[in-house]
């Protein structure tokens, strides 16, 4: 990141500098999900002032782990966690930026892959249109020569429906993918759910597979709506 910092002007980065320059900006990088009305206004203002908006991480692209609130009552959650829940101002769901503004590019992951970030920023600086592939983690397993943990060991693994970029980290150590990079493009989750059912998983076990770190992602919500409990 340091070589990149020498060729760009970082105009607004409160964690790295004391002063900031007003927009408009060539590129804005934003992370985190939308959980309050104020954040809706903030992301809209960022969008208005930016030629290119880059969303960083699965909080920005899918609502993140905060999306688990989707299947709970927000008022009951606040009452359980805070002594004065009336002081907590939050939305009932955690949303990705795309529900409110146009996002030019997303980098998936929790955390993201730094090489992907450097690659996309480098291409933008060269005036190119960045290519952000959306293959599955299974392809990364094949590239690394991994034996499939789902087929060979019966370990539940979300790799077939999950966006690549992590280098198949978990399957490479004998663990199932839990989809921290969110769904790939056109994941066909119902087919995967059928495969899990064929392997003996119950409806509850299936929806729990989709009820993890990217819980609010639309393809995963659809599966949980079919196989799991619904919100009142």
CSV table of C-alpha atoms in Angstrom, one decimal:
chain,number,residue,atom,x,y,z
A,1,UNK,CA,0.0,0.0,0.0
A,2,UNK,CA,2.9,2.4,0.6
A,3,UNK,CA,4.0,2.6,-3.1
A,4,UNK,CA,0.4,3.3,-4.0
A,5,UNK,CA,0.2,6.1,-1.4
A,6,UNK,CA,3.0,7.9,-3.3
A,7,UNK,CA,1.0,8.2,-6.5
A,8,UNK,CA,-2.4,9.3,-5.1
A,9,UNK,CA,-3.6,12.2,-3.1
A,10,UNK,CA,-5.5,10.8,0.0
A,11,UNK,CA,-8.0,13.6,0.4
A,12,UNK,CA,-10.2,12.2,3.2
A,13,UNK,CA,-9.1,9.4,5.6
A,14,UNK,CA,-9.8,10.4,9.2
A,15,UNK,CA,-7.8,7.5,10.7
A,16,UNK,CA,-4.6,8.4,8.8
A,17,UNK,CA,-4.6,12.2,8.6
A,18,UNK,CA,-5.9,15.2,10.6
A,19,UNK,CA,-7.1,17.4,7.8
A,20,UNK,CA,-9.2,16.5,4.8
A,21,UNK,CA,-10.1,18.0,1.4
A,22,UNK,CA,-13.7,18.5,0.3
A,23,UNK,CA,-15.0,16.6,-2.7
A,24,UNK,CA,-15.6,15.8,-5.5
A,25,UNK,CA,-13.4,12.7,-5.4
A,26,UNK,CA,-12.1,10.5,-8.2
A,27,UNK,CA,-12.4,7.3,-6.1
A,28,UNK,CA,-14.1,6.8,-2.8
A,29,UNK,CA,-13.6,3.6,-0.8
A,30,UNK,CA,-16.2,2.8,1.8
A,31,UNK,CA,-16.6,-0.1,4.2
A,32,UNK,CA,-19.2,-1.1,6.7
A,33,UNK,CA,-22.9,-1.8,6.3
A,34,UNK,CA,-26.0,0.4,6.5
A,35,UNK,CA,-27.5,0.1,9.9
A,36,UNK,CA,-28.9,3.6,10.7
A,37,UNK,CA,-30.8,6.4,8.8
A,38,UNK,CA,-27.7,8.6,9.2
A,39,UNK,CA,-25.6,6.1,7.3
A,40,UNK,CA,-28.0,6.1,4.5
A,41,UNK,CA,-27.5,9.8,4.2
A,42,UNK,CA,-23.7,9.4,4.4
A,43,UNK,CA,-23.4,6.8,1.7
A,44,UNK,CA,-25.7,8.9,-0.6
A,45,UNK,CA,-23.4,12.0,0.0
A,46,UNK,CA,-20.3,9.9,-0.8
A,47,UNK,CA,-21.9,8.6,-4.0
A,48,UNK,CA,-22.8,12.2,-5.1
A,49,UNK,CA,-19.2,13.4,-4.6
A,50,UNK,CA,-17.5,10.4,-6.2
A,51,UNK,CA,-16.8,9.5,-9.8
A,52,UNK,CA,-16.1,5.9,-8.7
A,53,UNK,CA,-17.4,4.2,-5.5
A,54,UNK,CA,-15.7,1.1,-4.3
A,55,UNK,CA,-17.3,-1.0,-1.5
A,56,UNK,CA,-14.9,-2.8,0.7
A,57,UNK,CA,-15.8,-6.1,2.3
A,58,UNK,CA,-18.9,-8.2,2.8
A,59,UNK,CA,-20.4,-5.6,5.2
A,60,UNK,CA,-20.6,-3.2,2.3
A,61,UNK,CA,-21.6,-5.8,-0.3
A,62,UNK,CA,-24.0,-8.1,1.7
A,63,UNK,CA,-24.7,-6.4,5.0
A,64,UNK,CA,-22.1,-8.4,6.9
A,65,UNK,CA,-22.5,-10.5,10.1
A,66,UNK,CA,-24.8,-7.7,11.4
A,67,UNK,CA,-27.3,-9.2,8.9
A,68,UNK,CA,-28.0,-11.9,11.4
A,69,UNK,CA,-30.5,-9.5,12.9
A,70,UNK,CA,-32.7,-10.2,9.9
A,71,UNK,CA,-34.4,-13.1,11.6
A,72,UNK,CA,-34.9,-11.5,15.0
A,73,UNK,CA,-36.9,-8.7,16.4
A,74,UNK,CA,-34.7,-5.6,16.7
A,75,UNK,CA,-36.6,-4.3,19.8
A,76,UNK,CA,-36.2,-7.6,21.6
A,77,UNK,CA,-32.5,-7.6,20.6
A,78,UNK,CA,-31.9,-4.1,22.0
A,79,UNK,CA,-33.8,-5.0,25.2
A,80,UNK,CA,-31.5,-8.1,25.7
A,81,UNK,CA,-28.2,-6.3,25.1
A,82,UNK,CA,-28.6,-2.7,26.5
A,83,UNK,CA,-29.7,-1.3,29.8
A,84,UNK,CA,-31.4,1.6,28.0
A,85,UNK,CA,-32.5,0.2,24.7
A,86,UNK,CA,-34.5,3.4,23.9
A,87,UNK,CA,-31.2,5.2,23.4
A,88,UNK,CA,-30.2,2.9,20.5
A,89,UNK,CA,-31.1,4.2,17.1
A,90,UNK,CA,-30.8,1.5,14.5
A,91,UNK,CA,-32.5,0.0,11.6
A,92,UNK,CA,-34.2,-3.4,11.9
A,93,UNK,CA,-31.8,-4.8,9.2
A,94,UNK,CA,-28.2,-4.4,8.1
A,95,UNK,CA,-28.1,-3.5,4.4
A,96,UNK,CA,-25.5,-3.4,1.7
A,97,UNK,CA,-24.8,-0.1,-0.1
A,98,UNK,CA,-26.5,-1.3,-3.3
A,99,UNK,CA,-29.9,-1.0,-1.7
A,100,UNK,CA,-29.4,2.8,-1.6
A,101,UNK,CA,-26.8,3.8,-4.2
A,102,UNK,CA,-25.0,2.6,-7.3
A,103,UNK,CA,-21.7,0.9,-6.4
A,104,UNK,CA,-19.2,0.6,-9.2
A,105,UNK,CA,-17.1,-2.2,-7.8
A,106,UNK,CA,-17.1,-4.4,-4.7
A,107,UNK,CA,-14.3,-6.3,-3.1
A,108,UNK,CA,-15.6,-9.2,-1.2
A,109,UNK,CA,-14.2,-10.7,2.0
A,110,UNK,CA,-14.0,-10.5,5.7
A,111,UNK,CA,-11.2,-9.4,5.6
A,112,UNK,CA,-10.7,-8.6,1.9
A,113,UNK,CA,-7.6,-9.8,0.0
A,114,UNK,CA,-5.0,-7.0,-0.1
A,115,UNK,CA,-3.7,-8.0,-3.5
A,116,UNK,CA,-7.2,-7.7,-5.0
A,117,UNK,CA,-7.4,-4.2,-3.6
A,118,UNK,CA,-4.0,-3.2,-5.0
A,119,UNK,CA,-5.0,-4.7,-8.3
A,120,UNK,CA,-8.2,-2.9,-8.7
A,121,UNK,CA,-6.8,0.5,-7.6
A,122,UNK,CA,-3.8,0.0,-9.9
A,123,UNK,CA,-6.1,-0.7,-12.9
A,124,UNK,CA,-8.2,2.4,-12.1
A,125,UNK,CA,-5.1,4.6,-11.9
A,126,UNK,CA,-4.1,3.3,-15.4
A,127,UNK,CA,-7.5,4.2,-16.8
A,128,UNK,CA,-8.6,0.6,-17.2
A,129,UNK,CA,-11.9,-1.0,-16.3
A,130,UNK,CA,-11.1,-3.4,-13.5
A,131,UNK,CA,-12.0,-7.1,-13.9
A,132,UNK,CA,-13.3,-8.5,-10.6
A,133,UNK,CA,-13.8,-12.3,-11.2
A,134,UNK,CA,-16.7,-14.1,-9.5
A,135,UNK,CA,-15.8,-17.8,-9.5
A,136,UNK,CA,-16.5,-20.2,-6.7
A,137,UNK,CA,-14.2,-21.2,-3.9
A,138,UNK,CA,-14.3,-24.7,-5.5
A,139,UNK,CA,-12.2,-23.4,-8.4
A,140,UNK,CA,-9.6,-22.1,-6.0
A,141,UNK,CA,-9.5,-25.6,-4.3
A,142,UNK,CA,-8.9,-27.2,-7.7
A,143,UNK,CA,-6.0,-24.7,-8.4
A,144,UNK,CA,-4.5,-25.7,-5.0
A,145,UNK,CA,-5.0,-29.4,-5.6
A,146,UNK,CA,-7.2,-29.7,-2.5
A,147,UNK,CA,-9.3,-32.8,-2.0
A,148,UNK,CA,-13.0,-31.7,-1.6
A,149,UNK,CA,-13.9,-31.8,2.1
A,150,UNK,CA,-17.6,-32.1,1.3
A,151,UNK,CA,-17.3,-35.1,-1.0
A,152,UNK,CA,-14.4,-36.9,0.6
A,153,UNK,CA,-15.1,-36.2,4.3
A,154,UNK,CA,-18.7,-35.1,4.4
A,155,UNK,CA,-17.8,-31.8,6.0
A,156,UNK,CA,-20.5,-29.1,5.2
A,157,UNK,CA,-18.8,-26.6,2.9
A,158,UNK,CA,-20.2,-23.4,1.3
A,159,UNK,CA,-17.5,-23.4,-1.3
A,160,UNK,CA,-19.7,-24.2,-4.3
A,161,UNK,CA,-21.8,-21.1,-3.8
A,162,UNK,CA,-19.2,-18.7,-2.4
A,163,UNK,CA,-17.3,-15.9,-4.1
A,164,UNK,CA,-13.6,-16.6,-4.6
A,165,UNK,CA,-10.7,-14.5,-3.4
A,166,UNK,CA,-9.7,-16.1,-0.2
A,167,UNK,CA,-7.4,-18.7,-1.8
A,168,UNK,CA,-9.6,-21.5,-0.4
A,169,UNK,CA,-8.1,-20.8,3.0
A,170,UNK,CA,-10.5,-22.9,5.2
A,171,UNK,CA,-10.8,-26.0,2.9
A,172,UNK,CA,-7.0,-26.0,2.6
A,173,UNK,CA,-6.8,-26.7,6.3
A,174,UNK,CA,-9.5,-29.4,6.3
A,175,UNK,CA,-12.4,-27.1,7.3
A,176,UNK,CA,-15.6,-26.2,5.4
A,177,UNK,CA,-16.0,-22.8,3.8
A,178,UNK,CA,-18.4,-20.6,5.8
A,179,UNK,CA,-18.8,-18.0,3.0
A,180,UNK,CA,-17.0,-15.0,4.4
A,181,UNK,CA,-16.7,-13.7,0.8
A,182,UNK,CA,-20.4,-13.9,0.2
A,183,UNK,CA,-22.2,-15.5,-2.7
A,184,UNK,CA,-20.7,-15.7,-6.1
A,185,UNK,CA,-22.5,-14.4,-9.1
A,186,UNK,CA,-25.5,-16.7,-10.0
A,187,UNK,CA,-24.7,-19.2,-7.2
A,188,UNK,CA,-27.8,-21.3,-7.7
A,189,UNK,CA,-28.2,-21.9,-4.0
A,190,UNK,CA,-31.3,-24.1,-4.3
A,191,UNK,CA,-29.3,-26.7,-6.3
A,192,UNK,CA,-26.7,-26.6,-3.5
A,193,UNK,CA,-29.4,-27.0,-0.9
A,194,UNK,CA,-30.7,-30.0,-2.8
A,195,UNK,CA,-27.2,-31.5,-2.7
A,196,UNK,CA,-26.9,-31.0,1.0
A,197,UNK,CA,-30.3,-32.6,1.5
A,198,UNK,CA,-29.2,-35.6,-0.7
A,199,UNK,CA,-26.2,-35.9,1.7
A,200,UNK,CA,-28.6,-36.3,4.6
A,201,UNK,CA,-28.8,-32.8,6.0
A,202,UNK,CA,-32.1,-31.7,7.6
A,203,UNK,CA,-33.9,-28.5,6.6
A,204,UNK,CA,-32.6,-26.9,9.9
A,205,UNK,CA,-29.0,-27.8,9.1
A,206,UNK,CA,-29.3,-26.5,5.6
A,207,UNK,CA,-30.7,-23.1,6.5
A,208,UNK,CA,-28.0,-22.8,9.2
A,209,UNK,CA,-25.3,-23.2,6.5
A,210,UNK,CA,-26.7,-20.1,4.9
A,211,UNK,CA,-27.3,-18.3,8.2
A,212,UNK,CA,-23.7,-17.2,8.9
A,213,UNK,CA,-21.4,-14.3,8.2
A,214,UNK,CA,-23.2,-13.1,5.0
A,215,UNK,CA,-26.7,-13.9,6.3
A,216,UNK,CA,-28.5,-11.0,4.6
A,217,UNK,CA,-27.2,-11.8,1.1
A,218,UNK,CA,-30.3,-12.2,-1.1
A,219,UNK,CA,-29.6,-15.7,-2.5
A,220,UNK,CA,-29.0,-16.9,1.1
A,221,UNK,CA,-32.1,-15.3,2.4
A,222,UNK,CA,-34.1,-17.1,-0.2
A,223,UNK,CA,-32.8,-20.4,0.9
A,224,UNK,CA,-33.5,-19.7,4.6
A,225,UNK,CA,-37.0,-18.5,3.7
A,226,UNK,CA,-37.7,-22.0,2.2
A,227,UNK,CA,-35.8,-24.2,4.7
A,228,UNK,CA,-35.8,-22.3,8.0
A,229,UNK,CA,-37.9,-20.2,10.4
A,230,UNK,CA,-39.3,-17.0,9.1
A,231,UNK,CA,-39.5,-13.6,10.7
A,232,UNK,CA,-42.9,-12.3,11.9
